[in-house]
Short mmCIF file of C-alpha atoms and ligand atoms in Angstrom, two decimals:
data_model
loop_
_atom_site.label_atom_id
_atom_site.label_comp_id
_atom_site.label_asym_id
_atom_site.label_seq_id
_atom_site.Cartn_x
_atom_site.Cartn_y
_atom_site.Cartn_z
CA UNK A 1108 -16.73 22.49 -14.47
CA UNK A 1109 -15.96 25.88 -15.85
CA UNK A 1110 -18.21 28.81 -16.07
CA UNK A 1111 -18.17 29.84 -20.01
CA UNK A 1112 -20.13 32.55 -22.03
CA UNK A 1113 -20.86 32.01 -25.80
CA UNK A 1114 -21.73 34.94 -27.53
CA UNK A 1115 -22.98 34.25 -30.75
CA UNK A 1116 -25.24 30.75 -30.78
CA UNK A 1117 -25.77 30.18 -34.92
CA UNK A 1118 -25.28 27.48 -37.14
CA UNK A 1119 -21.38 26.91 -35.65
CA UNK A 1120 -22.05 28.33 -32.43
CA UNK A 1121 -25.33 26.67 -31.38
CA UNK A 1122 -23.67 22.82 -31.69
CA UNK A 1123 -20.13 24.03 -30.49
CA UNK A 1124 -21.89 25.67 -27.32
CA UNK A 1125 -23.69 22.44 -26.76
CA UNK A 1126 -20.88 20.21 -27.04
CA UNK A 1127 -19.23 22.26 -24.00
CA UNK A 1128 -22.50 21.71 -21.51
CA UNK A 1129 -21.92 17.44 -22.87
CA UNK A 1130 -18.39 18.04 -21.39
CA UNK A 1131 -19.96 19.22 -17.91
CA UNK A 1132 -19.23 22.97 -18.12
CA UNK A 1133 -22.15 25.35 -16.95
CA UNK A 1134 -22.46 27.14 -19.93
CA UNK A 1135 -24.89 30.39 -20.89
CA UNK A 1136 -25.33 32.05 -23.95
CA UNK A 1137 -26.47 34.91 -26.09
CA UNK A 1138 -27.35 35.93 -29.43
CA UNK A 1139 -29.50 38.24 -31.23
CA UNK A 1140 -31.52 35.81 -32.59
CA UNK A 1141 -34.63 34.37 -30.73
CA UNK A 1142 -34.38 30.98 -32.71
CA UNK A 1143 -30.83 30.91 -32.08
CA UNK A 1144 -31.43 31.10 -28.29
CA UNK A 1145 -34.30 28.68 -27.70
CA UNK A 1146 -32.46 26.10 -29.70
CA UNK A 1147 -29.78 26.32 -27.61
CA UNK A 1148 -31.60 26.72 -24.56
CA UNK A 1149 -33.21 23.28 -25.67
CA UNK A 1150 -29.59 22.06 -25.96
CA UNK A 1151 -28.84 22.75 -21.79
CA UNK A 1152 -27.15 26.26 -22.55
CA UNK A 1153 -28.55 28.88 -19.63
CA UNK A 1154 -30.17 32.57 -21.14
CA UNK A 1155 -28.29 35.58 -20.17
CA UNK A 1156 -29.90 38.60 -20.71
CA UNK A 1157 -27.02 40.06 -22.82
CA UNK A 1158 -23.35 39.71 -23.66
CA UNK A 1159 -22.22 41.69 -21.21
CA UNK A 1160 -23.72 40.51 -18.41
CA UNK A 1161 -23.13 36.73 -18.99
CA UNK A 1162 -19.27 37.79 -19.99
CA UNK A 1163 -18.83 39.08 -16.54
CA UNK A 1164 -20.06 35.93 -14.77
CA UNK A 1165 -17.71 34.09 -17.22
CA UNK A 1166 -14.02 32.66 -16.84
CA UNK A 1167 -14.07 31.66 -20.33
CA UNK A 1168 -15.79 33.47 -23.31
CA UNK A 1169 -16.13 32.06 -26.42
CA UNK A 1170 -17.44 34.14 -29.43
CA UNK A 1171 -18.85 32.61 -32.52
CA UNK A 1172 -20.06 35.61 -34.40
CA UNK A 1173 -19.99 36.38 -38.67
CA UNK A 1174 -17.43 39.14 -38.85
CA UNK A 1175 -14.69 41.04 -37.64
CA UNK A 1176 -16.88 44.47 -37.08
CA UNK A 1177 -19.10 41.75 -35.15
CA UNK A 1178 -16.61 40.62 -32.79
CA UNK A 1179 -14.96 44.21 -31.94
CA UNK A 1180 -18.29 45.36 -31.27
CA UNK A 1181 -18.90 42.68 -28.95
CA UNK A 1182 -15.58 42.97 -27.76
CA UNK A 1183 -15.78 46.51 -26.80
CA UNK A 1184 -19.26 45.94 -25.25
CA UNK A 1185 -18.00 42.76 -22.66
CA UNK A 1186 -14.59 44.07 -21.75
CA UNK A 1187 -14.74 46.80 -20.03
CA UNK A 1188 -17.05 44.18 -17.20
CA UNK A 1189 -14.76 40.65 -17.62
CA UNK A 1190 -12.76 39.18 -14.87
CA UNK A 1191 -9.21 40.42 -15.05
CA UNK A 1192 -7.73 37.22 -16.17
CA UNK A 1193 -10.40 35.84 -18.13
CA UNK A 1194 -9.58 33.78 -21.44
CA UNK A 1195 -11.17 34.39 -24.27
CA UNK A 1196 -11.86 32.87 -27.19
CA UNK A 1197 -12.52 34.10 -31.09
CA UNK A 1198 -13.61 31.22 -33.20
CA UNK A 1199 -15.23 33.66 -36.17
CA UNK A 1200 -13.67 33.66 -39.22
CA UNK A 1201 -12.41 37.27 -39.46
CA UNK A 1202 -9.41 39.69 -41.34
CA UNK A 1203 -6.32 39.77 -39.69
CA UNK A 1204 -6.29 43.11 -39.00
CA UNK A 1205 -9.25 42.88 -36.72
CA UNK A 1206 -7.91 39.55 -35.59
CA UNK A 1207 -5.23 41.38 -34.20
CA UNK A 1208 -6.84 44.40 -33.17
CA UNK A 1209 -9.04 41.79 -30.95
CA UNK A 1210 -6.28 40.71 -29.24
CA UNK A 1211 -4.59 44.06 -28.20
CA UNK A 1212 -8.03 45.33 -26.91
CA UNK A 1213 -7.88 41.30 -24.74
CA UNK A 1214 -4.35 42.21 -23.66
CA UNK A 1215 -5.45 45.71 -22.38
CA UNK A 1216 -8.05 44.34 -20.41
CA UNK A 1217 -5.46 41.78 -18.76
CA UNK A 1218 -7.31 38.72 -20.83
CA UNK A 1219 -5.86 35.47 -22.41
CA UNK A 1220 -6.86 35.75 -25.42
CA UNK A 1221 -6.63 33.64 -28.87
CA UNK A 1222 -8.10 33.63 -32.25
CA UNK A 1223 -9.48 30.04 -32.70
CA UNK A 1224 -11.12 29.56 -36.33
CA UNK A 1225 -12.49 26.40 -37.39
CA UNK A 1226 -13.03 24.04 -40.51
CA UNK A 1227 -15.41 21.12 -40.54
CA UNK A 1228 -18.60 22.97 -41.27
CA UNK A 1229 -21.54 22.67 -39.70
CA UNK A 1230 -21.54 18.81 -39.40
CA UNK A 1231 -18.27 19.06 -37.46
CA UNK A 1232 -19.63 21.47 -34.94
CA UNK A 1233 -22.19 19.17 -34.31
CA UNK A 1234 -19.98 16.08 -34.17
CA UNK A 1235 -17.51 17.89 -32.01
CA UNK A 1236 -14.59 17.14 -34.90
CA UNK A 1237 -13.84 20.30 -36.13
CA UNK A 1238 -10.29 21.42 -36.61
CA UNK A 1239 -8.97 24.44 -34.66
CA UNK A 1240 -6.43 26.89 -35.85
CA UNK A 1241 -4.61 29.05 -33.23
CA UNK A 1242 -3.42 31.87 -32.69
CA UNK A 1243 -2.01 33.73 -29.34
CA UNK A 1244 0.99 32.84 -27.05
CA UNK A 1245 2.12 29.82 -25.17
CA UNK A 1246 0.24 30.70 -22.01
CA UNK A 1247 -3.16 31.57 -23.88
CA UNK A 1248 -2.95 28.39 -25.95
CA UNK A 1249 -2.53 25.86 -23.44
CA UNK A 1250 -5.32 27.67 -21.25
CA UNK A 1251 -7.60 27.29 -24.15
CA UNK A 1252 -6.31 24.36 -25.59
CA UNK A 1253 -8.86 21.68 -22.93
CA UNK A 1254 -12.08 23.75 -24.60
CA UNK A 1255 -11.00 23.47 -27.57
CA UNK A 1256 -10.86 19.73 -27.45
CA UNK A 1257 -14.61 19.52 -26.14
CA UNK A 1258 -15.29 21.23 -29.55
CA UNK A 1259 -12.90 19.69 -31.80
CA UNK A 1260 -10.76 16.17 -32.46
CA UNK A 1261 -7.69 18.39 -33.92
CA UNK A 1262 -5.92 22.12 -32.14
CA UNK A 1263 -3.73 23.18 -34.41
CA UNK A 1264 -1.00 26.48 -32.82
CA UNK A 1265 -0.12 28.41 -35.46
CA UNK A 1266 1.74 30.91 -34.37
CA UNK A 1267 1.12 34.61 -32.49
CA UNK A 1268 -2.51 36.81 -32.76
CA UNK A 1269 -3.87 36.39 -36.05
CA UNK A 1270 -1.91 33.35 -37.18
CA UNK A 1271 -4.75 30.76 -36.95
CA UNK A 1272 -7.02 33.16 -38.84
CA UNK A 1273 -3.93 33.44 -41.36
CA UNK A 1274 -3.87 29.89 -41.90
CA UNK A 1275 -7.66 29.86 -42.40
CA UNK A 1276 -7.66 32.08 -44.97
CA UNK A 1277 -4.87 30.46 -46.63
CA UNK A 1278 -6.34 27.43 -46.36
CA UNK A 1279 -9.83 28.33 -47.76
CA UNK A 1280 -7.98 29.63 -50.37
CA UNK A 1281 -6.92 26.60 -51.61
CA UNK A 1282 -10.29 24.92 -50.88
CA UNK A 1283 -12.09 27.26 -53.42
CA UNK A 1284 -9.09 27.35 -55.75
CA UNK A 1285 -9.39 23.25 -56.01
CA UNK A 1286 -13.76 23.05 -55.95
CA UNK A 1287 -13.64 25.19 -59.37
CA UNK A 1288 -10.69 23.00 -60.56
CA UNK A 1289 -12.23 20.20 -59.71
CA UNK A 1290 -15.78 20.99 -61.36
CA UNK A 1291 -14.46 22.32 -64.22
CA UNK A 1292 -12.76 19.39 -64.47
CA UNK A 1293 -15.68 16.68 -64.14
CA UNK A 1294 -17.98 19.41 -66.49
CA UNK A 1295 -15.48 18.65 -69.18
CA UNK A 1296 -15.40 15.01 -68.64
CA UNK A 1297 -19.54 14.94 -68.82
CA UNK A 1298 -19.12 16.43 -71.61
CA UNK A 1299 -15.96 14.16 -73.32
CA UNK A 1300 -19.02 11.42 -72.49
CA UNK A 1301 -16.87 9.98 -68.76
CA UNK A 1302 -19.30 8.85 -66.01
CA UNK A 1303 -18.76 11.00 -62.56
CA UNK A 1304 -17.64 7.50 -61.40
CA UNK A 1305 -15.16 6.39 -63.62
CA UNK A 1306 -13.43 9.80 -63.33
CA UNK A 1307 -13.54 9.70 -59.77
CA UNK A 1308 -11.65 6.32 -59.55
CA UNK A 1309 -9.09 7.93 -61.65
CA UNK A 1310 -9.14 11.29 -59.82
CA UNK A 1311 -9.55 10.08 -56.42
CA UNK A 1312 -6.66 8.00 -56.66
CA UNK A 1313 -4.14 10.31 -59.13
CA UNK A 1314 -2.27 13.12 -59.10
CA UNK A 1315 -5.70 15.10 -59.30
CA UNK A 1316 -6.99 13.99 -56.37
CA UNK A 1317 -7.73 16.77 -53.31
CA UNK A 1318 -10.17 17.02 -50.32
CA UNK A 1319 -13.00 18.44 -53.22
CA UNK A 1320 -13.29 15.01 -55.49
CA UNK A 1321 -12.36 12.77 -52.61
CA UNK A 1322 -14.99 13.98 -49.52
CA UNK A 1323 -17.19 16.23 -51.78
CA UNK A 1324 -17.23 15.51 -55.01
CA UNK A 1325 -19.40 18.48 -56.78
CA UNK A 1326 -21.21 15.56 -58.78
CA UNK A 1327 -23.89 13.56 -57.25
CA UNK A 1328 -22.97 10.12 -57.03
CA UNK A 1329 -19.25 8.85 -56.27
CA UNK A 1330 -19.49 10.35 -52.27
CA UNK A 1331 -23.00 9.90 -51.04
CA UNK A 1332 -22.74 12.60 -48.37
CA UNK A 1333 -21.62 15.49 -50.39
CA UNK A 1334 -24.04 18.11 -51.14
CA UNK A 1335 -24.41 17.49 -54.60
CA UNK A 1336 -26.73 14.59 -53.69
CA UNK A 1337 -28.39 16.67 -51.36
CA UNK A 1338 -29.50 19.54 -54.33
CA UNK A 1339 -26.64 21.68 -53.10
CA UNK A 1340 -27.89 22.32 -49.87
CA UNK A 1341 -25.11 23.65 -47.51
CA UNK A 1342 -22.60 22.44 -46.11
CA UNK A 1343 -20.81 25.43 -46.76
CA UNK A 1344 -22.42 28.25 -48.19
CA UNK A 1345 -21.55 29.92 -51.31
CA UNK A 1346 -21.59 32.92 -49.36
CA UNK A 1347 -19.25 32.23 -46.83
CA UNK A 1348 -16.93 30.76 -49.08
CA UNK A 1349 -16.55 34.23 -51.05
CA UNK A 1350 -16.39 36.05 -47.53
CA UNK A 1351 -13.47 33.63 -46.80
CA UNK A 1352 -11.71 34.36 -50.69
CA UNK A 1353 -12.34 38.10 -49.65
CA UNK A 1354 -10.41 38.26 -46.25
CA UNK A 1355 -7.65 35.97 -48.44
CA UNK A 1356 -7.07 39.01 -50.68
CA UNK A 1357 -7.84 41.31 -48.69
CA UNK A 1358 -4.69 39.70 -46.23
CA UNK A 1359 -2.48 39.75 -49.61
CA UNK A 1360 -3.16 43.31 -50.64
CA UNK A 1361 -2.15 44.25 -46.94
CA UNK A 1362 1.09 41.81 -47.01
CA UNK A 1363 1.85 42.33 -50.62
CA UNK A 1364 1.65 38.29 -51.65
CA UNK A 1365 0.83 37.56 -55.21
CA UNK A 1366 -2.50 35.13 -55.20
CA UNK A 1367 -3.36 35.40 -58.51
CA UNK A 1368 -5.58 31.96 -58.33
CA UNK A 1369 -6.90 33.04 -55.28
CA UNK A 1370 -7.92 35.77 -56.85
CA UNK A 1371 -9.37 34.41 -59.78
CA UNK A 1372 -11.80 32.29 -57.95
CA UNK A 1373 -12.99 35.25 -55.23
CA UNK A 1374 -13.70 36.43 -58.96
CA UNK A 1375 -15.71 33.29 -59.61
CA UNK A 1376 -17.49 32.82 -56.63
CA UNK A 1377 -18.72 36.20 -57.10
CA UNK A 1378 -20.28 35.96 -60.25
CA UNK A 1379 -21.45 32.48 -58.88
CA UNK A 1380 -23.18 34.11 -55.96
CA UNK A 1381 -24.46 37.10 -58.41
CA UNK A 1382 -26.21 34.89 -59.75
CA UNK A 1383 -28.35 33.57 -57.53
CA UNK A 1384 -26.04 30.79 -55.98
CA UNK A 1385 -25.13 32.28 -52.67
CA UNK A 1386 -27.60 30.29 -50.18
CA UNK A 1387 -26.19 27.21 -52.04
CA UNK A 1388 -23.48 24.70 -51.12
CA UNK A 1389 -19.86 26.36 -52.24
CA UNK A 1390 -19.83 22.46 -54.57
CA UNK A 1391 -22.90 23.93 -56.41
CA UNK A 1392 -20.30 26.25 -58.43
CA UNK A 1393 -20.35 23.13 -61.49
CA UNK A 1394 -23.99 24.10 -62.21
CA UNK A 1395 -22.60 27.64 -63.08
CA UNK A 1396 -19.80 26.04 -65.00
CA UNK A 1397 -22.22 23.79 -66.97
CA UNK A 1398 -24.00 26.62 -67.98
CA UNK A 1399 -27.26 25.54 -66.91
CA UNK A 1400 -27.62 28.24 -63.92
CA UNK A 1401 -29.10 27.68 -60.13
P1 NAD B 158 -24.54 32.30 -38.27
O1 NAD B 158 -24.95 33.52 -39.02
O2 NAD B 158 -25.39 31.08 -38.32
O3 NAD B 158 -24.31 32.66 -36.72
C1 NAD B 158 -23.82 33.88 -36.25
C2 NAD B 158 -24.66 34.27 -35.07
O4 NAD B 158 -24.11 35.45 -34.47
C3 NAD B 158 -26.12 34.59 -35.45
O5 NAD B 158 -26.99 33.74 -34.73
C4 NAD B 158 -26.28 36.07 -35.06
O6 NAD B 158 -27.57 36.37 -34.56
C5 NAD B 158 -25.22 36.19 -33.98
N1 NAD B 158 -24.80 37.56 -33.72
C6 NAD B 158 -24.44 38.53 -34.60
N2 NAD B 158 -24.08 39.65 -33.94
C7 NAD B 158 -24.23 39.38 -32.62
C8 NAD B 158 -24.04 40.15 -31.43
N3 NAD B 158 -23.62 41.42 -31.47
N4 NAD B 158 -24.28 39.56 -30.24
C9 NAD B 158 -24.70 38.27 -30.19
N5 NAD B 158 -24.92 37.49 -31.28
C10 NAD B 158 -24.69 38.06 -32.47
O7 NAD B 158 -23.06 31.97 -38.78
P2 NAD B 158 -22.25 30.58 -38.58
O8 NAD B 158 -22.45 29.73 -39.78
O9 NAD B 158 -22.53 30.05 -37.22
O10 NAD B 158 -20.75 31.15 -38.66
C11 NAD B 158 -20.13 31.79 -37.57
C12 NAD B 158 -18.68 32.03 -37.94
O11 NAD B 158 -18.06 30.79 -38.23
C13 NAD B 158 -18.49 32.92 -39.17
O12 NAD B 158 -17.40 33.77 -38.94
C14 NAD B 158 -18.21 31.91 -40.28
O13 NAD B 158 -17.42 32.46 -41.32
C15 NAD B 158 -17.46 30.84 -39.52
N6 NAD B 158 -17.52 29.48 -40.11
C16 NAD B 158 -18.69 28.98 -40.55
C17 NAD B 158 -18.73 27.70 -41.10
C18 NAD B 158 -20.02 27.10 -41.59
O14 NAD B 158 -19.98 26.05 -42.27
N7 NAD B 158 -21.19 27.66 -41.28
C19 NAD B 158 -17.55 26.94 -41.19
C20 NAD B 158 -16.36 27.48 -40.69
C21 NAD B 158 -16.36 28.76 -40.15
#
């Protein structure tokens, strides 16, 4: 049993947090959020009466917060009051440069540290089967790597600070890329008078096929679970899918990488979310597309 602070108890951080007191760790946790805290007070996870204070009681910290500006701040709040020695772990979704930042500030401090960001959504977090990306040395990893698996069924090391949130990025760019493909795609096919399901057998099983026809297909139907049987409901935001194509070209600009689909769909997305689709699942884009609106 390990003593472990989670700073940041949302819609990730809430299920993630209570997947590590199911492994037997004592763990407490704070947020800014009242909800946020009684549900996961509900879910075994002790009340501290802020970050600081339950960081300093901690030998591992994990932080689950929206931002990089989020986590330095926290960061530079906890600190200055952890064990020397501590590990700690960053499982936002943040820019590299604060990624990195994060870890220097760790290092000063004589912490472990590594940048752990996930996919798998919310439904992961709660299954404990999301997918971690690394990034940190040899010694951090490994320290981290039996938390981790409480949390997740796959810990992936990517490299050094700021390589797991590299391949997240790069990764999400792809994801967004392929959802507008892929409902542009079954839009035209509506409209060339295909069923969703016949072009799904074809897709789903063709050189067209990726992770956005085959688990969530923006048209209701062909995979039951998706959001677009749901009304679009998240899943994964609109909103955090545009964050994630922002920090993607954001990253480029900074190592001079030409993502000119990447860049493209942040374009997208934005207009998407413009228009009133932000709260929605990321799939809901094909409504845009259509032209029929949210
Ligand atoms: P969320 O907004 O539900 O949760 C973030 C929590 O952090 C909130 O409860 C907020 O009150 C808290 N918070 C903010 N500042 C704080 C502070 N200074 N101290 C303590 N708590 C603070 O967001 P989420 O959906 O849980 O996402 C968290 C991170 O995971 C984000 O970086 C997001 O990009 C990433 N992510 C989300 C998903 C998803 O499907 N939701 C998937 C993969 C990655």
């Amino acid at each position: 049993m390990t003593a472990i602070a989670f700073i940041g108890l949302g819609n990730m951080g809430g299920p993630m947090a209570a997947n590590l007191v199911k492994a037997g760790h004592k763990v407490s946790g704070f947020d800014l959020a009242p909800a946020s805290l009684e549900a996961a007070a509900k879910a075994g996870v002790g009340i501290g009466a802020s970050a600081a204070e339950i960081a300093a009681a901690a030998d591992v910290i994990v932080t689950m917060l929206p931002a990089g500006k989020h986590v330095i701040a926290v960061l530079t709040d906890i600190l200055p009051r952890v064990k020397k020695g501590a590990l700690v772990i960053d499982s936002s979704t943040i820019d590299f440069d604060n990624a990195r930042k994060a870890h220097a500030m760790a290092a000063e401090r004589g912490c472990l540290f590594v940048d752990a960001p996930v996919s798998g959504g919310t439904g992961g977090a709660g299954a404990g089967t999301l997918t971690f990306m690394c990034g940190g040395d040899a010694e951090a990893f490994a320290a981290a790597g039996p938390y981790l698996e409480n949390m997740g069924k796959r810990v992936v090391h990517c490299g050094g600070a700021g390589a797991g949130q590299a391949a997240k990025i790069c990764n999400n760019m792809i994801l967004g890329a392929t959802m507008i493909a892929t409902a542009e795609a079954f839009a035209l096919g509506e409209k060339l008078g295909l069923t969703a399901q016949s072009l799904f057998d074809v897709v789903s099983t063709s050189s067209g096929q990726s992770w956005s026809t085959t688990s969530y297909c923006p048209v209701a139907g062909p995979v039951p679970a998706a959001p677009s049987n749901h009304g679009y409901k998240p899943g994964f935001a609109s909103a955090l899918m545009l964050k994630d194509l922002r920090l993607s070209q954001e990253a480029a600009a900074g190592a001079g990488a030409a993502t000119p689909m990447g860049a493209l769909a942040t374009q997208i997305y934005a207009m998407h979310n413009a228009a009133g689709g932000a709260g929605a699942d990321f799939s809901g884009i094909i409504r845009m597309l259509r032209g029929k609106g949210e």
